[in-house]
Short mmCIF file of C-alpha atoms in Angstrom, two decimals:
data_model
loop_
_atom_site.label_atom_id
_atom_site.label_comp_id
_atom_site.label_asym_id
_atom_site.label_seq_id
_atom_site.Cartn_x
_atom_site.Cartn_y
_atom_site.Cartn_z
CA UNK A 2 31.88 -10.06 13.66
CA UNK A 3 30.90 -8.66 10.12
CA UNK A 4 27.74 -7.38 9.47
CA UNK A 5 25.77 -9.77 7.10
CA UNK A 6 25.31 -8.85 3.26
CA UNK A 7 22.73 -6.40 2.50
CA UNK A 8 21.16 -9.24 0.44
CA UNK A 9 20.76 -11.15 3.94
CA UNK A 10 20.58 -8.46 6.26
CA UNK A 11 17.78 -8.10 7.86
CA UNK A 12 15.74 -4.20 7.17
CA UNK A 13 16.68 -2.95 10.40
CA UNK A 14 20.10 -3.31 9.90
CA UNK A 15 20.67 -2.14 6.51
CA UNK A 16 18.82 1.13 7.99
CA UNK A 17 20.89 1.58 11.09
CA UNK A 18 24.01 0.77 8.85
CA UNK A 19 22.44 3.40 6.52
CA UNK A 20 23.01 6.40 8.95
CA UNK A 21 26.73 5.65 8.79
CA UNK A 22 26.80 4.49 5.19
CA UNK A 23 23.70 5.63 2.95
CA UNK A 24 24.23 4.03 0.17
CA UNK A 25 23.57 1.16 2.39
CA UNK A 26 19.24 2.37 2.43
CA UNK A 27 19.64 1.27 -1.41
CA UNK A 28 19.18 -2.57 -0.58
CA UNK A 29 16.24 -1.53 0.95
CA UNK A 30 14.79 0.24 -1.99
CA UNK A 31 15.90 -2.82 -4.22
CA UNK A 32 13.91 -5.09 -1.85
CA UNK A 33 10.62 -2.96 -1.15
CA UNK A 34 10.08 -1.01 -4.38
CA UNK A 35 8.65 -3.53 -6.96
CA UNK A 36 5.82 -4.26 -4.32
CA UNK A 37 5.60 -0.71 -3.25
CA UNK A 38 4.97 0.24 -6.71
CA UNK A 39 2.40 -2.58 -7.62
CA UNK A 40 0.76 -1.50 -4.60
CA UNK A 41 0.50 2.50 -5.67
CA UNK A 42 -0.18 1.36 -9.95
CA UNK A 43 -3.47 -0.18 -8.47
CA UNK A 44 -4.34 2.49 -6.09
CA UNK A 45 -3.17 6.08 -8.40
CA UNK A 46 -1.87 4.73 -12.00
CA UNK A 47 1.57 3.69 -13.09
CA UNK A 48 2.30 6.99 -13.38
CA UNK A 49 1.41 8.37 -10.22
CA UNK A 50 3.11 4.94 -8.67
CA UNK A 51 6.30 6.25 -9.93
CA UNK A 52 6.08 9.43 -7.80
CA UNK A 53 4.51 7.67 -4.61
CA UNK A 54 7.57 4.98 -4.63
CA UNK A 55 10.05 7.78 -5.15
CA UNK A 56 7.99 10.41 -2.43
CA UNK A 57 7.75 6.98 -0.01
CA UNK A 58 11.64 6.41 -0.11
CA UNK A 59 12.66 10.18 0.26
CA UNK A 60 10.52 9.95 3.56
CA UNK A 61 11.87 6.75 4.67
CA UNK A 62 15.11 7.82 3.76
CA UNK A 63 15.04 11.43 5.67
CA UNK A 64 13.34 10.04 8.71
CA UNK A 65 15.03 6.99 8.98
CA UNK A 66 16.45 7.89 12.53
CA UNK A 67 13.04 7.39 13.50
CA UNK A 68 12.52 3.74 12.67
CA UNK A 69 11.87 1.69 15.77
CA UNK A 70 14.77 -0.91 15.35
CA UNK A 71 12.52 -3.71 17.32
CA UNK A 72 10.57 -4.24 14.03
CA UNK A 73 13.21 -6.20 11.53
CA UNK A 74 10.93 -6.19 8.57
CA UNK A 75 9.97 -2.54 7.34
CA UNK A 76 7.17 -3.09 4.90
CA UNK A 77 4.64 -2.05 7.43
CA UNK A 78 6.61 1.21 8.07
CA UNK A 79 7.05 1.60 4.07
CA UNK A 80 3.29 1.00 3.37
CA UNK A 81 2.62 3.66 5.89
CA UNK A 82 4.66 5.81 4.72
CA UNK A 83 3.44 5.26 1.04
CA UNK A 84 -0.36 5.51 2.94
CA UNK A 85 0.35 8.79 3.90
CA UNK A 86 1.66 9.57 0.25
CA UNK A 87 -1.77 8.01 -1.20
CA UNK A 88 -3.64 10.50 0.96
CA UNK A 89 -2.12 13.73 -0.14
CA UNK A 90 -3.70 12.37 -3.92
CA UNK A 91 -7.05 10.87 -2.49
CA UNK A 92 -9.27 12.54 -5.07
CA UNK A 93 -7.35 10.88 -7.86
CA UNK A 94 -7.80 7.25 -6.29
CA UNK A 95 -11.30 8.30 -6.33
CA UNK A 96 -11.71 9.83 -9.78
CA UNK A 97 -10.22 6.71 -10.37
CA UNK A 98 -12.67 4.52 -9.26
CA UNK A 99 -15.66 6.92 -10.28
CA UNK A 100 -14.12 7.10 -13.73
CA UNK A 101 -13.49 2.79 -14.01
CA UNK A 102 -17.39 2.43 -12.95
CA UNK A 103 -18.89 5.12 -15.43
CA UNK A 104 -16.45 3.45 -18.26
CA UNK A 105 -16.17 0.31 -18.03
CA UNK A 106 -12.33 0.44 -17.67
CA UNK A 107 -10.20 -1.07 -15.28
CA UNK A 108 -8.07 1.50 -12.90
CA UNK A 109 -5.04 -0.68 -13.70
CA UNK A 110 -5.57 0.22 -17.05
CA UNK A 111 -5.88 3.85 -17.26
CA UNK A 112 -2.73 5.80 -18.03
CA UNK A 113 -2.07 2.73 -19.96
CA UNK A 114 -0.61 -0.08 -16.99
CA UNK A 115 -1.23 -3.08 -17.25
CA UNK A 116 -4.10 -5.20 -15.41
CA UNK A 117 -1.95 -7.94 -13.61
CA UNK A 118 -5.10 -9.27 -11.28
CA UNK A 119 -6.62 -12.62 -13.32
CA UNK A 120 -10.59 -11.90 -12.44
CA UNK A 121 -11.25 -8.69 -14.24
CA UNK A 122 -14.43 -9.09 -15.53
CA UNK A 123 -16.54 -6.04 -15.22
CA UNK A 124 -19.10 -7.74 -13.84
CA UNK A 125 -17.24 -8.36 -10.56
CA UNK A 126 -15.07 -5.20 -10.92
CA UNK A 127 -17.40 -2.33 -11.48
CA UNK A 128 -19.65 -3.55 -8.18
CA UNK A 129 -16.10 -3.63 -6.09
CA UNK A 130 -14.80 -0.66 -7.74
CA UNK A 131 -17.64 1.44 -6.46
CA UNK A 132 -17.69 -0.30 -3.10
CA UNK A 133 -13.87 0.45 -3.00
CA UNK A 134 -14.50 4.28 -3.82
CA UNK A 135 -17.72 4.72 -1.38
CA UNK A 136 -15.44 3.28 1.46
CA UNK A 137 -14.25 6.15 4.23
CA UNK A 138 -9.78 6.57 3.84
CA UNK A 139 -8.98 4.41 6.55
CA UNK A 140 -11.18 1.75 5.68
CA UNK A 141 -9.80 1.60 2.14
CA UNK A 142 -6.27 1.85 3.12
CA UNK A 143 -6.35 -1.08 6.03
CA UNK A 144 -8.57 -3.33 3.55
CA UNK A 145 -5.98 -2.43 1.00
CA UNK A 146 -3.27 -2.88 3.14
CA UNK A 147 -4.24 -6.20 3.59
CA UNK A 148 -5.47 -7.20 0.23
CA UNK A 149 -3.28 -6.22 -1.85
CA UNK A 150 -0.09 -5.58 0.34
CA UNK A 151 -0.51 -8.89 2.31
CA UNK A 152 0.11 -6.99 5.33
CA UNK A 153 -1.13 -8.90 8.42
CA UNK A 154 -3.59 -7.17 10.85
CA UNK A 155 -0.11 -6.42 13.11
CA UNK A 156 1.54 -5.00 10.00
CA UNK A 157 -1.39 -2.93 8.99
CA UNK A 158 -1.87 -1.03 12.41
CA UNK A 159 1.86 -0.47 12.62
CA UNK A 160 1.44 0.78 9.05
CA UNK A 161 -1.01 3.39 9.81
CA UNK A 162 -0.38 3.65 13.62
CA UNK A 163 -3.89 2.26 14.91
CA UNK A 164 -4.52 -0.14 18.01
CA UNK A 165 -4.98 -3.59 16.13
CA UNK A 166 -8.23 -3.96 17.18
CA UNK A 167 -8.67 -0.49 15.23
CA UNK A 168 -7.99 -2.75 12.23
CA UNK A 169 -10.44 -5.59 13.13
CA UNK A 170 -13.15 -3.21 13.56
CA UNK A 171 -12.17 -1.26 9.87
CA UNK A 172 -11.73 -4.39 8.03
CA UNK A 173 -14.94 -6.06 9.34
CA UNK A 174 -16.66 -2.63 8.15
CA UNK A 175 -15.12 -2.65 4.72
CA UNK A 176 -15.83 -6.28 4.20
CA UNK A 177 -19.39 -5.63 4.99
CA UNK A 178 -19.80 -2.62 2.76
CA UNK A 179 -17.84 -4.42 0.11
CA UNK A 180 -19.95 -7.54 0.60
CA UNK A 181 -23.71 -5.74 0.69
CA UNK A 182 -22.17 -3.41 -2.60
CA UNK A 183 -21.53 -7.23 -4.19
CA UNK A 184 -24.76 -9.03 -3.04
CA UNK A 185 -27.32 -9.14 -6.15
CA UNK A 186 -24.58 -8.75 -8.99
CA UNK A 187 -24.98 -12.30 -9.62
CA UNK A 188 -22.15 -11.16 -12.52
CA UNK A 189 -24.66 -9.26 -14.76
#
């Protein structure tokens, strides 16, 4: 029986066809990268996106022996991966943030991207954008993760390799912090 197209198969088996045929991995750059990268631009920059997309699939690619074939969707492996690549460059996430709340101007925006998110009022922004930067790494990531990757709670602790209730407990913190940073705006 044939092996279905790469546009069909499912990401486990385009990577266990990769370690026979690697050109085969490509499919699942051409599925994963767009999102990857939207995901990076609002973390680092365009710019930096480019090199977190490109460090992410190296990774993937090189370690790809490694990926636990049970899990036929790799997005949470990719986002983990692309985690780990977001905290080699934490400072400039939050110089980022620092920078958008002193200015005025949105982290999508700087290095000249694009906003693509429809409330960006700096009303709401500059309050979430310095609850975003006073949040601890892992915090950030899983409420990232899950905000803006629409990772579930499963996804997100295979992601960064934490129990699930390790995500529960970070996202109910980050929510909290996010929420008290937000209380009393009332969108000055």
């Amino acid at each position: 029986m044939a092996e279905p197209a790469s546009a069909e198969a499912a990401d486990t088996d385009l990577i266990r066809r990769s370690l026979r045929e690697p050109q085969a991995f490509a499919a699942l750059f051409d599925r994963h990268a767009p999102n990857l990268h939207r995901y990076a631009a609002r973390r680092l920059g365009p710019e930096a996106a480019d090199d977190v997309v490109s460090e992410t699939f190296l990774a993937a690619f090189e370690h790809r022996h490694r990926y636990r074939s049970c899990q036929a969707d790799a997005r949470p492996w990719l986002y983990g991966i692309a985690s780990n690549v977001i905290g080699k460059r934490r400072r400039r996430e939050a110089a980022r943030y620092r920078a958008y709340v002193r200015g005025g101007v949105h982290p999508a925006e700087i290095d000249g991207g694009l906003v693509e998110d429809g409330v960006n009022t700096l009303a709401v922004n500059k309050p979430l954008v310095a609850a975003l930067a006073g949040l601890g790494a892992g915090d950030r990531d899983t409420l990232l993760l899950v905000a803006w990757a629409g990772l579930t709670y499963e996804e997100v602790a295979e992601a960064l390799d934490v129990p699930v209730g390790t995500v529960r407990s970070r996202l109910n913190r980050a929510r909290k912090k996010i929420r008290q940073a937000l209380e009393g705006t009332d969108h000055e």
